[in-house]
PDB file of C-alpha atoms in Angstrom:
ATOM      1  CA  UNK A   1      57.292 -37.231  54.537  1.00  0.00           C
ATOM      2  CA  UNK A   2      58.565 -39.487  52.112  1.00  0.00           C
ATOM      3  CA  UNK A   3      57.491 -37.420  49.133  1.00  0.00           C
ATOM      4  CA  UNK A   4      59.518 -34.499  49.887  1.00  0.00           C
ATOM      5  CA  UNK A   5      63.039 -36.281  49.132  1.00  0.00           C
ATOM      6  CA  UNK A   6      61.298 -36.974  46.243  1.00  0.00           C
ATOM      7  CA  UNK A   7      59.813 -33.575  44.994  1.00  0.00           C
ATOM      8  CA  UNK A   8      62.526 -31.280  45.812  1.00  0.00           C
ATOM      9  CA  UNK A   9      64.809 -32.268  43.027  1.00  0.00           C
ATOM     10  CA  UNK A  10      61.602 -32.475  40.913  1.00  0.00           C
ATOM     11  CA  UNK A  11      61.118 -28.889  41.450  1.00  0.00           C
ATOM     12  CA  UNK A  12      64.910 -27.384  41.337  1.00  0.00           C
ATOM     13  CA  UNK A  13      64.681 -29.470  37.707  1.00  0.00           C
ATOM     14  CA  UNK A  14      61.622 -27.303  37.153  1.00  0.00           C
ATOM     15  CA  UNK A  15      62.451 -24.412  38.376  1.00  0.00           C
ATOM     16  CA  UNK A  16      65.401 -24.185  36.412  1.00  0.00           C
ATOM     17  CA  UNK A  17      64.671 -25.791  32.876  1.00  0.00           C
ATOM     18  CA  UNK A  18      64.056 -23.053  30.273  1.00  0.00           C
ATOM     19  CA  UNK A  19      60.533 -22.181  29.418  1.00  0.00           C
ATOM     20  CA  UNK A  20      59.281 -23.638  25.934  1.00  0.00           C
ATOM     21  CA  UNK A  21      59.343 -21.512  23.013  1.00  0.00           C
ATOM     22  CA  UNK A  22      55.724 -20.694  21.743  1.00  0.00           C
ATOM     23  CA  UNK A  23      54.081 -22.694  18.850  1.00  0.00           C
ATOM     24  CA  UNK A  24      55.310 -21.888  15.630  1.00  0.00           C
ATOM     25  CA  UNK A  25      51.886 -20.339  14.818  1.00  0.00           C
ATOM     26  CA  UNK A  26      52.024 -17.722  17.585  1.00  0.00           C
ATOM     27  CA  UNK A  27      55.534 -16.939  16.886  1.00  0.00           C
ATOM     28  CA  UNK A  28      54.983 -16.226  13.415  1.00  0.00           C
ATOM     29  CA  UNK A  29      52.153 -13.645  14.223  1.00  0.00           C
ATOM     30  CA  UNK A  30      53.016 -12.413  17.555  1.00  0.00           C
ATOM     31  CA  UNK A  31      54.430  -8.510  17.149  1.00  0.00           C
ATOM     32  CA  UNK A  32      58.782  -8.975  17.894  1.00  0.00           C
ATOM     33  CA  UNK A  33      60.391  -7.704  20.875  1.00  0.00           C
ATOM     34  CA  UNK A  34      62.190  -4.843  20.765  1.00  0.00           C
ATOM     35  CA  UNK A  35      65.021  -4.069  23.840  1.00  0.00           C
ATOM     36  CA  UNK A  36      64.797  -0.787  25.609  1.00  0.00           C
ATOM     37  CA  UNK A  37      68.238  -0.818  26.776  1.00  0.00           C
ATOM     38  CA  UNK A  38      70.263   2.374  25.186  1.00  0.00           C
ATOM     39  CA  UNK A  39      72.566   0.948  21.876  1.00  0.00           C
ATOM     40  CA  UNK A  40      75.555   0.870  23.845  1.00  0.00           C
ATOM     41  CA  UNK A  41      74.229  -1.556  26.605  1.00  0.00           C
ATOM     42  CA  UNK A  42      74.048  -5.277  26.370  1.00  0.00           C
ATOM     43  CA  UNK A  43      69.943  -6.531  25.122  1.00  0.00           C
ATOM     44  CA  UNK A  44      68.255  -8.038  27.134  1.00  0.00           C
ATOM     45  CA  UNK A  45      69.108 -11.879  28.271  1.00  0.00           C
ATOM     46  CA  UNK A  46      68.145 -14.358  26.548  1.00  0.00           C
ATOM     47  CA  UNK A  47      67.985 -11.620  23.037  1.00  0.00           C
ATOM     48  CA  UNK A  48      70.333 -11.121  20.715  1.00  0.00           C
ATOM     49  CA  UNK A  49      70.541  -8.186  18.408  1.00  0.00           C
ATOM     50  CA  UNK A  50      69.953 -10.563  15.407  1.00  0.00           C
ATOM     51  CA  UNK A  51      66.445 -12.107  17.005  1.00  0.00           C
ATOM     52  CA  UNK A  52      65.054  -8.961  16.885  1.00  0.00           C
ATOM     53  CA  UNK A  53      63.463  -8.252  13.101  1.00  0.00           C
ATOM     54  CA  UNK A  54      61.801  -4.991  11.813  1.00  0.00           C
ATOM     55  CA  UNK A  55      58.092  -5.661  11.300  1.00  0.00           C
ATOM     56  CA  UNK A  56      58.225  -4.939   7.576  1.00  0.00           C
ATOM     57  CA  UNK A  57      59.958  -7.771   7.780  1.00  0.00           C
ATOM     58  CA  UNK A  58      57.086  -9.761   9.841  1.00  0.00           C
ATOM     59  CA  UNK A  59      54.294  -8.866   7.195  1.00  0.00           C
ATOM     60  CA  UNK A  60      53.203 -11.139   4.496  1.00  0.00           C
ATOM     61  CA  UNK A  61      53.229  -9.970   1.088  1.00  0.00           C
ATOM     62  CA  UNK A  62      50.215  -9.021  -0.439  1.00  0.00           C
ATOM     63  CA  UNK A  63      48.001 -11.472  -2.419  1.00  0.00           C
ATOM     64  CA  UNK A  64      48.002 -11.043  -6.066  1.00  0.00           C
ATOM     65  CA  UNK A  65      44.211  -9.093  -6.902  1.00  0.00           C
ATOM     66  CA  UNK A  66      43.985 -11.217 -10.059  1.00  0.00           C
ATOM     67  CA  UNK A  67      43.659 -14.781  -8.884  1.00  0.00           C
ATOM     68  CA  UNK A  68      41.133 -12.747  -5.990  1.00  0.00           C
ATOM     69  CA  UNK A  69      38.724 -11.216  -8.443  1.00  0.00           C
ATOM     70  CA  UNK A  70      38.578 -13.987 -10.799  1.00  0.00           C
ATOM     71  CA  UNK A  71      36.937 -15.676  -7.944  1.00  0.00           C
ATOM     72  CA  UNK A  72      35.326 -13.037  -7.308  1.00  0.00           C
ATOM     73  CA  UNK A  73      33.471 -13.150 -10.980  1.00  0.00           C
ATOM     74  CA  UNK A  74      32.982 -16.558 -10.928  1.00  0.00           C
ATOM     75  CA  UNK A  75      31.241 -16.385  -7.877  1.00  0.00           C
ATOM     76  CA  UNK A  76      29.192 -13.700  -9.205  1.00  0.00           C
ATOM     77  CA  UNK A  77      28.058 -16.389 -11.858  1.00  0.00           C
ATOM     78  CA  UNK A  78      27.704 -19.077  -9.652  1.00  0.00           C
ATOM     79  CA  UNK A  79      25.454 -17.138  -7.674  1.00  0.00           C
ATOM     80  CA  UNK A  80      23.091 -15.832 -10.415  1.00  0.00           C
ATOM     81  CA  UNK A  81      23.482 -19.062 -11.982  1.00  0.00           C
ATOM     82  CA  UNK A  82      22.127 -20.504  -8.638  1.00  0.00           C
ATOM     83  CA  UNK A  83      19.646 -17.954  -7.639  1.00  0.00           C
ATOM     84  CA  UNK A  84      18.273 -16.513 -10.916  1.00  0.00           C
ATOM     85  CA  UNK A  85      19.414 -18.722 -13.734  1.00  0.00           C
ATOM     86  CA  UNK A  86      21.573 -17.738 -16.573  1.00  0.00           C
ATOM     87  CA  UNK A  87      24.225 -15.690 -15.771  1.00  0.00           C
ATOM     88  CA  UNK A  88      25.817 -14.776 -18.836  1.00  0.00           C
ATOM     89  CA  UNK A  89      22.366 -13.043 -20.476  1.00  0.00           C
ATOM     90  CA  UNK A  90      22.345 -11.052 -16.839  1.00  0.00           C
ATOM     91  CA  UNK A  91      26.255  -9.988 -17.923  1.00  0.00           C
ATOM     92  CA  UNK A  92      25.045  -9.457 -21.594  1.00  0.00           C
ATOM     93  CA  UNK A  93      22.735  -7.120 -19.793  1.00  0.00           C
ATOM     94  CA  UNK A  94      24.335  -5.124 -18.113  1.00  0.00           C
ATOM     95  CA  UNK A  95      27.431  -4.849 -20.198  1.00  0.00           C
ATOM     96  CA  UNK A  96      25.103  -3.524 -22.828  1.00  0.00           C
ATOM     97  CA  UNK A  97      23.068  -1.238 -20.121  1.00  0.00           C
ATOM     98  CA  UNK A  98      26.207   0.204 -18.536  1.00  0.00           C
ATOM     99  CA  UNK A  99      27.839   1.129 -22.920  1.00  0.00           C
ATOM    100  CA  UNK A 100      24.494   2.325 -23.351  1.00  0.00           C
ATOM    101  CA  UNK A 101      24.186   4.314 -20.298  1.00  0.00           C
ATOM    102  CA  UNK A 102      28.040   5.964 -20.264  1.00  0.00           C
ATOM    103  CA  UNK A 103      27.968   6.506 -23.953  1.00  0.00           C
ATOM    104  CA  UNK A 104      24.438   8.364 -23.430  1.00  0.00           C
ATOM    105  CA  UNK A 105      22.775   6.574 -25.784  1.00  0.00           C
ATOM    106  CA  UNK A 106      18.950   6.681 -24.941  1.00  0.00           C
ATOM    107  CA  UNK A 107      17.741   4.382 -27.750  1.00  0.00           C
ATOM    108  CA  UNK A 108      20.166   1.925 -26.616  1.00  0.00           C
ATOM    109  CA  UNK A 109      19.286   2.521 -22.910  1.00  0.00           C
ATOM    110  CA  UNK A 110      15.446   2.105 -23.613  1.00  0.00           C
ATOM    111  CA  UNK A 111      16.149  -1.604 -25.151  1.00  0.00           C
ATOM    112  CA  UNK A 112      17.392  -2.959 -22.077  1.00  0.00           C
ATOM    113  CA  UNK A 113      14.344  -1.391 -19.670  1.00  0.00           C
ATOM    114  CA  UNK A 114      11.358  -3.655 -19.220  1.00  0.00           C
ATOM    115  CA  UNK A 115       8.085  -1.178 -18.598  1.00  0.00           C
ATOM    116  CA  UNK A 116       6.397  -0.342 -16.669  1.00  0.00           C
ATOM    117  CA  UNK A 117       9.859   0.538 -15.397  1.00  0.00           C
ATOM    118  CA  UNK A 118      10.057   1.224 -11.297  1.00  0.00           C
ATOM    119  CA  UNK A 119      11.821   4.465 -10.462  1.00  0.00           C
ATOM    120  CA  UNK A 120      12.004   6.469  -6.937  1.00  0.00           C
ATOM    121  CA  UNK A 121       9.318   6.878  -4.958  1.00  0.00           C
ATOM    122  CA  UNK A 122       7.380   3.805  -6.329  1.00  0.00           C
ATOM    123  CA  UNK A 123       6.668   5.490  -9.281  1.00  0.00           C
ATOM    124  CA  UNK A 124       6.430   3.772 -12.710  1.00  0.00           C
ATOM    125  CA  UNK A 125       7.252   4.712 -15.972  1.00  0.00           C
ATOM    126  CA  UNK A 126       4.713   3.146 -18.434  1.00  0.00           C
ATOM    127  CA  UNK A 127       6.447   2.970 -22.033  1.00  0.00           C
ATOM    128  CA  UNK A 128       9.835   4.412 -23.994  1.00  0.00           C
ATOM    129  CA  UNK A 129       7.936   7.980 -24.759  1.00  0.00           C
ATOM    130  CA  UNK A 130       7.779   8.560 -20.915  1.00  0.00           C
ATOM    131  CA  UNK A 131      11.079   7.455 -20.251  1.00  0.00           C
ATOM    132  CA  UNK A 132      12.593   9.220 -23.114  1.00  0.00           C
ATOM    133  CA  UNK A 133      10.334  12.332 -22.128  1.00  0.00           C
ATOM    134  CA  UNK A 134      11.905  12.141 -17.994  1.00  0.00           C
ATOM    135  CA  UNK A 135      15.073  11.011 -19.113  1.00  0.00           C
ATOM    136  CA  UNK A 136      17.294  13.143 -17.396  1.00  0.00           C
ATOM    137  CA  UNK A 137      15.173  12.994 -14.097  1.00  0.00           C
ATOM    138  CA  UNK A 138      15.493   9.426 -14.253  1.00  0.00           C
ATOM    139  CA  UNK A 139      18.924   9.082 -14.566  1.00  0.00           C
ATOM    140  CA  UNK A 140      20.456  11.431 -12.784  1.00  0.00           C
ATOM    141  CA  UNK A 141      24.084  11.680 -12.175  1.00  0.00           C
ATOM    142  CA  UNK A 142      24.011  10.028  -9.159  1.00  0.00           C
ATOM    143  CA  UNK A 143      22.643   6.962 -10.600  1.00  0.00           C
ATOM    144  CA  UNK A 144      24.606   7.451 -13.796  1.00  0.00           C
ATOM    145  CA  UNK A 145      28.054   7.650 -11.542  1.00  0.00           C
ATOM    146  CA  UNK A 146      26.990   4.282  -9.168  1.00  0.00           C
ATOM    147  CA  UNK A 147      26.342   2.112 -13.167  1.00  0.00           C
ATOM    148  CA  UNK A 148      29.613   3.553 -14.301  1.00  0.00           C
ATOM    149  CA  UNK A 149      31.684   2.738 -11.399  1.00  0.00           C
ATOM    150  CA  UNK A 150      29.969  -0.515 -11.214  1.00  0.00           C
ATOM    151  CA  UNK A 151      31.525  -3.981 -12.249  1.00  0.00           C
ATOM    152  CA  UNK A 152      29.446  -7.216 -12.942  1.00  0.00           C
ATOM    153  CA  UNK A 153      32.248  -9.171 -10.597  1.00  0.00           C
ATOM    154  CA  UNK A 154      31.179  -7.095  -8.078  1.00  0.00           C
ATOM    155  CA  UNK A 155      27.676  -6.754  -8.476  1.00  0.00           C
ATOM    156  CA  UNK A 156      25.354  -7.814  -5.162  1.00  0.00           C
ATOM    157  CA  UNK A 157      23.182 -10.724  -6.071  1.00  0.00           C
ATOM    158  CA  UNK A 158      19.880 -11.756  -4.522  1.00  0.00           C
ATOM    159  CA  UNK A 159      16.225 -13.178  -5.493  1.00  0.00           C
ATOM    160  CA  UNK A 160      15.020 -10.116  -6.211  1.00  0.00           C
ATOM    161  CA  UNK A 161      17.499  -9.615  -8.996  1.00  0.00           C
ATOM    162  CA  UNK A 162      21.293  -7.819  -9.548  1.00  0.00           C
ATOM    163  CA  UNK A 163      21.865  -4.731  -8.306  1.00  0.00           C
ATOM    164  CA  UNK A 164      24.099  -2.017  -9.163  1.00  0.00           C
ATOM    165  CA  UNK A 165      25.230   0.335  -7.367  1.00  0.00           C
ATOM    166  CA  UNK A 166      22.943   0.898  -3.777  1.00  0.00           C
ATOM    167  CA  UNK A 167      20.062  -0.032  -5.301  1.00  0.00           C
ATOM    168  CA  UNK A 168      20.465   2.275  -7.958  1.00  0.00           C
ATOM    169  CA  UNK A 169      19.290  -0.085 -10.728  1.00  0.00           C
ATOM    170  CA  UNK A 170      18.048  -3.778 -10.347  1.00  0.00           C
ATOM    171  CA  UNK A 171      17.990  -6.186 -13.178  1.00  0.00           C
ATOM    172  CA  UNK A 172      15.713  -9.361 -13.412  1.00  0.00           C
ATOM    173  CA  UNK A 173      14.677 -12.139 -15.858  1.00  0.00           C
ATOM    174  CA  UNK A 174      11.135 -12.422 -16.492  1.00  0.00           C
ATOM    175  CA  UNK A 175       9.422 -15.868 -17.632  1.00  0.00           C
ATOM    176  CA  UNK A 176       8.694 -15.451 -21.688  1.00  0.00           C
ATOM    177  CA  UNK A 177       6.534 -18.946 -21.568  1.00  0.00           C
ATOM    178  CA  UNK A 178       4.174 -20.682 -18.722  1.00  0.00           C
ATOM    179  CA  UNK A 179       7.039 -23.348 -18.511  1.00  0.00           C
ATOM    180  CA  UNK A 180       9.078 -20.515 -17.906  1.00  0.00           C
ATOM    181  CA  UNK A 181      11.951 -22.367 -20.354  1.00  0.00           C
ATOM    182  CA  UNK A 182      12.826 -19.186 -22.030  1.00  0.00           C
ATOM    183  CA  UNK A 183      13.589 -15.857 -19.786  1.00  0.00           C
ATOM    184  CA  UNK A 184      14.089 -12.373 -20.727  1.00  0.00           C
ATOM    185  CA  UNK A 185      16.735 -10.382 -18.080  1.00  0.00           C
ATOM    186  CA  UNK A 186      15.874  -6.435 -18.254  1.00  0.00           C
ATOM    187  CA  UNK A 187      16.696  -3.529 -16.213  1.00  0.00           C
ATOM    188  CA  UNK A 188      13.214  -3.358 -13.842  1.00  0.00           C
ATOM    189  CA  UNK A 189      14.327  -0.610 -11.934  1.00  0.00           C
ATOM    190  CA  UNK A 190      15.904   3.021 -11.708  1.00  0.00           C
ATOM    191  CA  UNK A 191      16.143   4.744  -8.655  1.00  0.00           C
TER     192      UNK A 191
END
């Protein structure tokens, strides 16, 4: 009985104290509130006309794509550097693969494939005559349209290689001494 003189004005304090405003963090990304009373009626209590903001307003701006896909390309290096080794002879690659390719230059195209080249349905393709000779049926325009709308910053890395595209084309370094000091990077496969 002697707690209740006690607790009673601990409660009328509680009851009436205002509630606390949310953490910045939540305010900042929590959608605002809008009144639903018509114009000419008073908001809501506690709301003022000026604590309601349009949520234009509310969005961040959008991040400048520069600084984003310069990561993105040194990440790109990082990885191959990391995974495969040598990064810039993979770029040199496919820089020249993809001119080569767009500019339809089949010589060009044929220095940059390592035979026997894979191609679709685990085929191979044992030398330049017999990719010069299926050419056209083994770059098709679907493959020709995923290394021309390809970019090495956004190329998908892994241990079997770079790909472009879906899978389209796959590039890889192969050892050019038993120390394996020296590498080669070619295109190994068309698909």
């Amino acid at each position: 009985m002697r707690l209740i003189p006690f607790l009673v004005p601990t409660l009328l304090l509680a009851a009436c104290s205002q509630p606390a405003s949310p953490p910045a963090e939540t305010a900042a990304t929590s959608p605002p509130v809008a009144s639903t009373a018509p114009p000419d009626e008073a908001p809501a209590a506690g709301l003022s006309p000026d604590a309601v903001e349009p949520a234009a307003d509310a969005a961040p701006p959008p991040a400048a794509p520069a600084p984003a896909a310069a990561a993105a390309a040194d990440d790109v290096r990082q990885r191959i550097d990391r995974v495969l080794g040598d990064a810039a002879q993979y770029e040199a690659v496919f820089i020249a693969f993809q001119k080569a390719v767009n500019g339809g230059d089949r010589a060009a195209v044929v220095e940059e494939v390592r035979f026997p080249l894979k191609i679709a349905n685990g085929a191979t393709i044992a030398g330049p005559g017999e990719f010069q000779r299926n050419y056209e049926r083994i770059l098709t325009p679907a493959v020709r349209k995923a290394i021309a709308a390809q970019t090495f910053d956004t190329v998908m890395v892994n241990q079997q290689g770079v790909m472009i595209g879906d899978g389209q084309v796959w590039l890889n370094g192969a050892c050019l001494d038993t120390a394996c000091s020296r590498t080669e990077v070619k295109v190994v496969t068309i698909q």
